[in-house]
Each structure stands twice: as structure tokens, then as C-alpha cells.
GROMACS .gro file of C-alpha atoms in nm:
model
  347
    1MET     CA    1  -6.252 -21.630   9.937
    2SER     CA    2  -6.359 -21.342   9.718
    3ALA     CA    3  -6.388 -20.996   9.872
    4PRO     CA    4  -6.742 -20.857   9.886
    5THR     CA    5  -6.827 -20.639   9.586
    6SER     CA    6  -6.803 -20.320   9.788
    7GLU     CA    7  -6.436 -20.380   9.871
    8LYS     CA    8  -6.316 -20.471   9.525
    9ILE     CA    9  -6.128 -20.218   9.316
   10PRO     CA   10  -6.359 -20.081   9.047
   11VAL     CA   11  -6.241 -20.114   8.689
   12THR     CA   12  -6.354 -19.888   8.407
   13VAL     CA   13  -6.309 -20.012   8.052
   14LEU     CA   14  -6.266 -19.720   7.814
   15THR     CA   15  -6.348 -19.780   7.451
   16GLY     CA   16  -6.431 -19.583   7.140
   17TYR     CA   17  -6.346 -19.563   6.775
   18LEU     CA   18  -6.015 -19.422   6.651
   19GLY     CA   19  -6.006 -19.046   6.684
   20ALA     CA   20  -6.323 -19.016   6.896
   21GLY     CA   21  -6.136 -18.860   7.188
   22LYS     CA   22  -6.035 -19.138   7.428
   23THR     CA   23  -5.683 -18.999   7.456
   24THR     CA   24  -5.818 -18.657   7.548
   25LEU     CA   25  -6.026 -18.816   7.824
   26LEU     CA   26  -5.730 -19.020   7.949
   27ASN     CA   27  -5.500 -18.719   7.958
   28ARG     CA   28  -5.762 -18.537   8.164
   29ILE     CA   29  -5.782 -18.824   8.412
   30LEU     CA   30  -5.402 -18.833   8.432
   31SER     CA   31  -5.357 -18.461   8.483
   32GLU     CA   32  -5.652 -18.332   8.687
   33PRO     CA   33  -5.590 -18.281   9.058
   34HIS     CA   34  -5.876 -18.511   9.158
   35GLY     CA   35  -5.695 -18.643   9.464
   36GLN     CA   36  -5.755 -19.005   9.370
   37LYS     CA   37  -5.505 -19.262   9.262
   38PHE     CA   38  -5.593 -19.427   8.935
   39ALA     CA   39  -5.400 -19.695   8.755
   40VAL     CA   40  -5.444 -19.649   8.382
   41ILE     CA   41  -5.364 -19.939   8.152
   42VAL     CA   42  -5.316 -19.845   7.789
   43ASN     CA   43  -5.263 -20.077   7.501
   44GLU     CA   44  -4.955 -19.923   7.351
   45PHE     CA   45  -4.783 -19.621   7.500
   46GLY     CA   46  -4.639 -19.498   7.171
   47GLU     CA   47  -4.971 -19.502   6.988
   48ILE     CA   48  -5.193 -19.350   7.248
   49GLY     CA   49  -5.016 -19.018   7.277
   50ILE     CA   50  -5.021 -18.964   7.650
   51ASP     CA   51  -4.875 -18.622   7.714
   52ASN     CA   52  -4.508 -18.676   7.801
   53ASP     CA   53  -4.509 -18.370   8.025
   54LEU     CA   54  -4.738 -18.560   8.263
   55VAL     CA   55  -4.498 -18.850   8.299
   56VAL     CA   56  -4.254 -18.846   8.590
   57GLY     CA   57  -4.043 -19.156   8.543
   58ALA     CA   58  -4.090 -19.418   8.274
   59ASP     CA   59  -3.955 -19.764   8.322
   60GLU     CA   60  -4.040 -20.040   8.078
   61GLU     CA   61  -4.410 -20.071   8.150
   62VAL     CA   62  -4.521 -19.850   8.434
   63PHE     CA   63  -4.522 -19.470   8.425
   64GLU     CA   64  -4.572 -19.245   8.722
   65MET     CA   65  -4.790 -18.939   8.653
   66ASN     CA   66  -4.751 -18.598   8.814
   67ASN     CA   67  -5.087 -18.625   8.989
   68GLY     CA   68  -4.999 -18.955   9.157
   69CYS     CA   69  -5.177 -19.177   8.906
   70ILE     CA   70  -4.977 -19.441   8.734
   71CYS     CA   71  -4.996 -19.552   8.377
   72CYS     CA   72  -4.880 -19.876   8.226
   73THR     CA   73  -4.881 -20.040   7.888
   74VAL     CA   74  -5.008 -20.378   7.787
   75ARG     CA   75  -4.818 -20.558   7.520
   76GLY     CA   76  -5.017 -20.873   7.548
   77ASP     CA   77  -5.114 -21.001   7.884
   78LEU     CA   78  -5.370 -20.788   8.064
   79ILE     CA   79  -5.400 -21.034   8.352
   80ARG     CA   80  -5.026 -21.021   8.421
   81ILE     CA   81  -5.030 -20.640   8.429
   82ILE     CA   82  -5.331 -20.624   8.662
   83ASP     CA   83  -5.179 -20.883   8.888
   84GLY     CA   84  -4.862 -20.673   8.903
   85LEU     CA   85  -5.062 -20.358   8.981
   86MET     CA   86  -5.242 -20.529   9.267
   87ARG     CA   87  -4.910 -20.619   9.426
   88ARG     CA   88  -4.776 -20.265   9.414
   89LYS     CA   89  -4.745 -20.066   9.731
   90GLY     CA   90  -5.014 -19.805   9.774
   91LYS     CA   91  -5.360 -19.912   9.675
   92PHE     CA   92  -5.549 -19.761   9.385
   93ASP     CA   93  -5.892 -19.608   9.401
   94ALA     CA   94  -5.969 -19.748   9.058
   95ILE     CA   95  -5.821 -19.905   8.748
   96ILE     CA   96  -5.893 -19.777   8.397
   97VAL     CA   97  -5.827 -20.000   8.098
   98GLU     CA   98  -5.812 -19.839   7.756
   99THR     CA   99  -5.885 -20.063   7.459
  100THR     CA  100  -5.754 -19.994   7.110
  101GLY     CA  101  -5.997 -19.817   6.878
  102LEU     CA  102  -6.052 -20.122   6.663
  103ALA     CA  103  -6.098 -20.363   6.949
  104ASP     CA  104  -6.410 -20.537   7.067
  105PRO     CA  105  -6.427 -20.451   7.440
  106ALA     CA  106  -6.571 -20.794   7.528
  107PRO     CA  107  -6.247 -20.986   7.594
  108VAL     CA  108  -6.115 -20.704   7.812
  109ALA     CA  109  -6.436 -20.692   8.016
  110GLN     CA  110  -6.438 -21.071   8.044
  111THR     CA  111  -6.091 -21.070   8.201
  112PHE     CA  112  -6.246 -20.942   8.523
  113PHE     CA  113  -6.484 -21.236   8.536
  114VAL     CA  114  -6.259 -21.514   8.415
  115ASP     CA  115  -5.935 -21.484   8.603
  116GLU     CA  116  -5.985 -21.586   8.960
  117ASN     CA  117  -5.699 -21.377   9.098
  118VAL     CA  118  -5.820 -21.065   8.924
  119GLY     CA  119  -6.188 -21.128   8.998
  120ARG     CA  120  -6.115 -21.171   9.364
  121ARG     CA  121  -5.980 -20.818   9.392
  122ALA     CA  122  -6.136 -20.618   9.110
  123LYS     CA  123  -6.482 -20.575   8.961
  124LEU     CA  124  -6.601 -20.437   8.631
  125ASP     CA  125  -6.748 -20.099   8.719
  126ALA     CA  126  -6.857 -19.968   8.380
  127VAL     CA  127  -6.779 -19.971   8.011
  128VAL     CA  128  -6.741 -19.612   7.888
  129THR     CA  129  -6.755 -19.549   7.513
  130VAL     CA  130  -6.641 -19.225   7.352
  131ALA     CA  131  -6.828 -19.161   7.026
  132ASP     CA  132  -6.749 -18.897   6.765
  133ALA     CA  133  -7.063 -18.688   6.703
  134LYS     CA  134  -6.953 -18.606   6.348
  135TRP     CA  135  -6.847 -18.947   6.223
  136LEU     CA  136  -7.048 -19.195   6.427
  137LYS     CA  137  -7.322 -19.243   6.168
  138ASP     CA  138  -7.065 -19.336   5.903
  139ARG     CA  139  -6.885 -19.569   6.144
  140LEU     CA  140  -7.210 -19.747   6.234
  141ARG     CA  141  -7.250 -19.821   5.862
  142ASP     CA  142  -6.899 -19.939   5.784
  143ALA     CA  143  -6.749 -20.063   6.114
  144PRO     CA  144  -6.914 -20.340   6.315
  145GLU     CA  145  -6.673 -20.267   6.604
  146ALA     CA  146  -6.821 -19.919   6.642
  147LYS     CA  147  -7.169 -20.068   6.680
  148ASN     CA  148  -7.041 -20.323   6.934
  149GLN     CA  149  -6.879 -20.046   7.137
  150ILE     CA  150  -7.212 -19.857   7.155
  151ALA     CA  151  -7.410 -20.172   7.239
  152PHE     CA  152  -7.160 -20.262   7.505
  153ALA     CA  153  -7.152 -19.932   7.689
  154ASP     CA  154  -7.287 -19.832   8.028
  155VAL     CA  155  -7.191 -19.468   7.971
  156ILE     CA  156  -7.152 -19.298   7.631
  157LEU     CA  157  -6.979 -18.965   7.570
  158ILE     CA  158  -7.098 -18.807   7.247
  159ASN     CA  159  -6.787 -18.602   7.191
  160LYS     CA  160  -6.702 -18.317   6.952
  161THR     CA  161  -7.060 -18.189   6.973
  162ASP     CA  162  -6.934 -17.845   6.873
  163LEU     CA  163  -6.867 -17.979   6.523
  164VAL     CA  164  -7.225 -18.075   6.438
  165SER     CA  165  -7.563 -17.904   6.416
  166ASP     CA  166  -7.830 -17.959   6.679
  167THR     CA  167  -8.039 -18.158   6.430
  168ASP     CA  168  -7.746 -18.387   6.347
  169LEU     CA  169  -7.670 -18.429   6.716
  170ARG     CA  170  -8.027 -18.536   6.790
  171GLU     CA  171  -8.011 -18.783   6.506
  172VAL     CA  172  -7.685 -18.930   6.639
  173GLU     CA  173  -7.850 -18.967   6.981
  174ALA     CA  174  -8.150 -19.139   6.826
  175ARG     CA  175  -7.920 -19.380   6.643
  176ILE     CA  176  -7.736 -19.458   6.967
  177ARG     CA  177  -8.064 -19.513   7.152
  178GLY     CA  178  -8.175 -19.747   6.875
  179ILE     CA  179  -7.877 -19.969   6.956
  180ASN     CA  180  -7.858 -19.919   7.332
  181PRO     CA  181  -8.139 -19.745   7.520
  182TYR     CA  182  -7.984 -19.822   7.859
  183ALA     CA  183  -7.656 -19.635   7.856
  184ARG     CA  184  -7.626 -19.288   8.008
  185LEU     CA  185  -7.555 -19.031   7.740
  186HIS     CA  186  -7.344 -18.720   7.788
  187ARG     CA  187  -7.275 -18.456   7.527
  188THR     CA  188  -6.918 -18.332   7.550
  189GLU     CA  189  -6.665 -18.108   7.379
  190ARG     CA  190  -6.304 -18.221   7.413
  191CYS     CA  191  -6.429 -18.484   7.660
  192ALA     CA  192  -6.497 -18.217   7.924
  193ILE     CA  193  -6.702 -18.408   8.180
  194PRO     CA  194  -6.692 -18.433   8.559
  195LEU     CA  195  -6.490 -18.748   8.624
  196PRO     CA  196  -6.749 -18.898   8.864
  197GLU     CA  197  -6.979 -18.930   8.561
  198VAL     CA  198  -6.727 -19.165   8.405
  199LEU     CA  199  -6.553 -19.334   8.697
  200GLY     CA  200  -6.712 -19.512   8.991
  201ARG     CA  201  -7.044 -19.540   8.809
  202ASN     CA  202  -7.128 -19.874   8.963
  203ALA     CA  203  -7.286 -20.003   8.644
  204PHE     CA  204  -7.461 -20.264   8.853
  205ASP     CA  205  -7.684 -19.990   8.980
  206LEU     CA  206  -7.947 -20.045   8.718
  207ASP     CA  207  -8.205 -19.840   8.902
  208ARG     CA  208  -8.123 -19.520   8.721
  209ILE     CA  209  -8.080 -19.691   8.386
  210LEU     CA  210  -8.413 -19.867   8.403
  211ASP     CA  211  -8.593 -19.555   8.517
  212ILE     CA  212  -8.496 -19.405   8.181
  213GLU     CA  213  -8.639 -19.685   7.982
  214PRO     CA  214  -9.019 -19.671   8.013
  215SER     CA  215  -9.043 -19.301   7.929
  216PHE     CA  216  -8.788 -19.341   7.654
  217LEU     CA  217  -8.979 -19.621   7.491
  218GLU     CA  218  -9.322 -19.467   7.534
  219SER     CA  219  -9.246 -19.124   7.397
  220GLY     CA  220  -9.044 -19.256   7.105
  221ASP     CA  221  -8.802 -18.983   7.194
  222GLY     CA  222  -8.429 -19.033   7.172
  223HIS     CA  223  -8.355 -18.855   7.500
  224ASP     CA  224  -8.338 -18.968   7.854
  225HIS     CA  225  -8.375 -18.609   7.979
  226ASP     CA  226  -8.060 -18.664   8.174
  227HIS     CA  227  -7.773 -18.471   8.026
  228ASP     CA  228  -7.663 -18.330   8.360
  229HIS     CA  229  -7.445 -18.054   8.227
  230GLY     CA  230  -7.699 -17.777   8.217
  231HIS     CA  231  -7.797 -17.853   7.860
  232ASP     CA  232  -8.140 -17.704   7.843
  233HIS     CA  233  -8.201 -17.719   7.473
  234GLY     CA  234  -8.498 -17.488   7.485
  235HIS     CA  235  -8.730 -17.717   7.295
  236ASP     CA  236  -8.957 -17.992   7.407
  237HIS     CA  237  -8.833 -18.326   7.280
  238GLY     CA  238  -9.142 -18.507   7.397
  239HIS     CA  239  -9.368 -18.408   7.109
  240ASP     CA  240  -9.178 -18.288   6.808
  241HIS     CA  241  -8.892 -18.506   6.707
  242GLY     CA  242  -8.788 -18.256   6.443
  243GLY     CA  243  -8.877 -18.494   6.164
  244LEU     CA  244  -8.628 -18.751   6.291
  245ARG     CA  245  -8.743 -19.104   6.312
  246HIS     CA  246  -8.696 -19.317   6.616
  247TYR     CA  247  -8.438 -19.573   6.513
  248HIS     CA  248  -8.448 -19.940   6.586
  249ASP     CA  249  -8.121 -20.083   6.474
  250GLU     CA  250  -8.170 -20.366   6.228
  251ASP     CA  251  -7.948 -20.624   6.388
  252MET     CA  252  -7.912 -20.500   6.745
  253GLN     CA  253  -8.182 -20.532   7.004
  254SER     CA  254  -8.227 -20.463   7.372
  255PHE     CA  255  -8.503 -20.531   7.619
  256SER     CA  256  -8.560 -20.555   7.990
  257VAL     CA  257  -8.752 -20.802   8.204
  258LYS     CA  258  -8.889 -20.755   8.554
  259SER     CA  259  -9.067 -20.951   8.822
  260GLU     CA  260  -9.241 -20.816   9.128
  261ARG     CA  261  -9.248 -21.159   9.285
  262PRO     CA  262  -8.924 -21.283   9.442
  263LEU     CA  263  -8.717 -21.527   9.236
  264ASP     CA  264  -8.605 -21.874   9.336
  265PRO     CA  265  -8.225 -21.891   9.314
  266ASP     CA  266  -8.246 -22.267   9.251
  267LYS     CA  267  -8.441 -22.189   8.936
  268PHE     CA  268  -8.269 -21.869   8.828
  269PHE     CA  269  -7.903 -21.979   8.835
  270PRO     CA  270  -7.946 -22.296   8.625
  271TRP     CA  271  -8.168 -22.100   8.385
  272ILE     CA  272  -7.927 -21.810   8.326
  273GLN     CA  273  -7.625 -22.040   8.301
  274ASN     CA  274  -7.802 -22.255   8.047
  275LEU     CA  275  -7.913 -21.946   7.856
  276VAL     CA  276  -7.564 -21.802   7.817
  277ALA     CA  277  -7.421 -22.144   7.734
  278GLN     CA  278  -7.667 -22.177   7.445
  279GLU     CA  279  -7.720 -21.819   7.329
  280GLY     CA  280  -7.416 -21.640   7.472
  281GLN     CA  281  -7.269 -21.547   7.134
  282LYS     CA  282  -7.581 -21.339   7.065
  283ILE     CA  283  -7.586 -21.169   7.406
  284LEU     CA  284  -7.333 -20.885   7.421
  285ARG     CA  285  -7.426 -20.770   7.770
  286CYS     CA  286  -7.678 -20.873   8.030
  287LYS     CA  287  -7.710 -20.737   8.380
  288GLY     CA  288  -7.964 -20.725   8.655
  289ILE     CA  289  -8.060 -20.667   9.015
  290LEU     CA  290  -8.247 -20.959   9.167
  291SER     CA  291  -8.462 -21.016   9.471
  292PHE     CA  292  -8.440 -21.378   9.585
  293LYS     CA  293  -8.689 -21.527   9.827
  294ASP     CA  294  -8.580 -21.524  10.193
  295ASP     CA  295  -8.274 -21.317  10.101
  296PRO     CA  296  -8.236 -20.975  10.271
  297GLU     CA  297  -7.973 -20.863  10.016
  298ARG     CA  298  -7.991 -20.752   9.656
  299PHE     CA  299  -7.812 -20.986   9.419
  300VAL     CA  300  -7.650 -20.827   9.115
  301PHE     CA  301  -7.523 -21.007   8.808
  302GLN     CA  302  -7.375 -20.916   8.475
  303GLY     CA  303  -7.261 -21.111   8.176
  304VAL     CA  304  -7.048 -21.065   7.868
  305HIS     CA  305  -7.133 -21.323   7.602
  306MET     CA  306  -7.098 -21.662   7.774
  307ILE     CA  307  -6.939 -21.540   8.092
  308LEU     CA  308  -7.139 -21.446   8.400
  309ASP     CA  309  -7.044 -21.280   8.726
  310GLY     CA  310  -7.265 -21.209   9.025
  311ASP     CA  311  -7.254 -21.116   9.390
  312HIS     CA  312  -7.462 -20.983   9.675
  313GLN     CA  313  -7.447 -20.608   9.665
  314ARG     CA  314  -7.618 -20.461   9.972
  315ALA     CA  315  -7.923 -20.509  10.188
  316TRP     CA  316  -8.262 -20.407  10.051
  317GLN     CA  317  -8.356 -20.087  10.228
  318ASP     CA  318  -8.676 -20.032  10.421
  319GLY     CA  319  -8.946 -19.914  10.186
  320GLU     CA  320  -8.740 -20.007   9.880
  321GLU     CA  321  -8.945 -20.187   9.619
  322ARG     CA  322  -8.806 -20.538   9.590
  323VAL     CA  323  -8.832 -20.585   9.217
  324SER     CA  324  -8.607 -20.808   9.009
  325ARG     CA  325  -8.500 -20.646   8.684
  326ALA     CA  326  -8.259 -20.741   8.411
  327VAL     CA  327  -8.144 -20.596   8.081
  328PHE     CA  328  -8.028 -20.784   7.771
  329ILE     CA  329  -7.845 -20.625   7.477
  330GLY     CA  330  -7.737 -20.828   7.176
  331ARG     CA  331  -7.802 -20.951   6.823
  332ASP     CA  332  -8.096 -21.170   6.717
  333MET     CA  333  -8.162 -21.284   7.074
  334PRO     CA  334  -8.455 -21.520   7.139
  335GLU     CA  335  -8.648 -21.251   7.325
  336GLU     CA  336  -8.971 -21.443   7.387
  337MET     CA  337  -8.781 -21.745   7.515
  338ILE     CA  338  -8.580 -21.526   7.753
  339ARG     CA  339  -8.890 -21.344   7.882
  340LYS     CA  340  -9.071 -21.673   7.940
  341GLY     CA  341  -8.768 -21.833   8.109
  342PHE     CA  342  -8.719 -21.536   8.341
  343ALA     CA  343  -9.088 -21.539   8.435
  344GLU     CA  344  -9.061 -21.907   8.526
  345CYS     CA  345  -8.787 -21.836   8.781
  346VAL     CA  346  -9.031 -21.693   9.038
  347ALA     CA  347  -9.034 -21.865   9.373
   0.00000   0.00000   0.00000
């Protein structure tokens, strides 16, 4: 019997191209006195450069950190490591998995759906991508992994913003939005960001993401007016885009669907399972909040390629608009077919 979503340990997958600043972010998580216990799983201890001064005692795979977090390395089997972590005394508030800079985050994210033991006790909370403000445009041209990491993200840190001009920064943001309009963007220097913006995001909570989207798409403006960190840029993005065009990435696309009428679970589940079986290679991420007929609780689902995961999240609140909404991000997806199929799932 799987634990309800609320009781599962949240897992953050941390990705980003080589040199973007993931290590800086990890070292902050492992050294700040945040009073929480995180388990951090890194791909290869030697390569990642975790500050040795933070490490208390290092046995073969698991390292104790001075602030009570622990850190371990994966040389192969992620599932085995997570299983071992779950058996340790003293529960964790969250698990953070760092992927190598060249890696596609999909297989790591899928681990939390596929393995029954892991899925019973942990849930994918968010995929966080660290992007290098200075080099991202070049990487998007020459490295497909970099584009996948942006498309895949729930939260994106545009790091090293101090190294680029404001015009270049706005262009980088517009490029990111062209690939993934749904992620939350943060501008950072040396990955300085309040940790709650990165951890415990509950990526299932699409409400905030989808609130961004209509205004973003209508104004043709690469901002979601949601930078949080007191960045008032002193100019109005809504009208003048500074001569920058609004990008639509050639081979990536994203769209959302919604229904104000409740859905029929007996129609929706076979439809979505069939969809990912047929088109899953093209769908990098899909996620949604659904209102089923005669069901007092919100149902949330997310998918990575062909693999889906879903669960009841919480009761719909009084006065809350019971709308079903879902987001799809991928390459060459059959958008019209998906829109039509979703619309046919109403009760």
C-alpha cells in the first residue's frame, strides 16, 4: 500500500550543464544552517567537488555533513542507494539527486515512478535546472542535453547573471521561455537563492505555473513577472521588448489544456495511458491537476516519456474553482490530437 502523496519524502532532481553552478548550489544546501535534514545523492564524489571541510566522516558511499545532512555517491544503481537511505535511522526531510552535467534527467526522474519500493516512499517534487546566463545560448545550439534540461525543468536558476548585460539576460530568458514557458525562473549570482524556492516546490502544484501562462503568451513577453528577489528592473516589459523577438523553439513545444467540466476517470486513464504508450518518446514531461466527477479530491499526475504517476493530492477547497488542467512539453507532439482527446474525457 503506497503512502499518500503528502507523507512521501519529496525528491528534487538537480540538473544543469557542466559549469553552470550546480556544485555551488549543492554546497550551499550542505552547509547552510537550515535546520532540515537532506540526503544528497551525487553522481561521483571526486568530480563534483563538494567542499571537504563540510564532510564529517566519509565511508565508502555515505558522507555526513556538518549541518546534519548526508551526502552519498552513486556509482551505478540509484535505486539501491535510495533504498539504503530509506532504511537509515533518522528520517530525511527531502532527498536531492544531482545528475551529471551531460546527463538527460529523464531516467533519474523516472526512477521515482518505476521502482515500486522507491515510489511507495518517495515522490518527485521538482526538477531544478541551473543554467549559465553567459553560455546558455551557445549550449542550446550545440548541446541537445542542455535543451532537454531546460524543457524538463520545473524551476530554472539563470545563474551568473552578473557576467552578462541586461539585454543579453532578457534574451536568454526569452530563449528559455521559448522552450519551456511553465518553469519558474530565478535570476541568481553564485546560486544565491532562498532554499524554499528550490526545495519542497511541490511541482504538482500547477496553479502558480498555469497562472503565468496566459499573460505570458498574450503579451509575447519573456517574463512571468515573478522573480521574487526584489528585482525591479525599472522598465516595463509588457510593451517594449527591447528589440528582442519572442522565441518559439524550432523543435520544442509546450501547451496546456483545460476543462471546466469534470472528467470521467474511466475515459481519462485509458486515454492518457494510450497516449504515452504511442507518443511517449515525444513527450518529455506532462503534468496536471484533474477534477473527476463525484470525487471530492484533486487528482494530480505527471509523466516522463512513457511513464506516468498519479495520486490524490488533497480535497478541493470550498470556493476553489474545480478546473482540470494539464501541461505537455516535448518535441513534435500531436497537439491537436492531444487537445481533442483530452476534451473527450469529460464526464
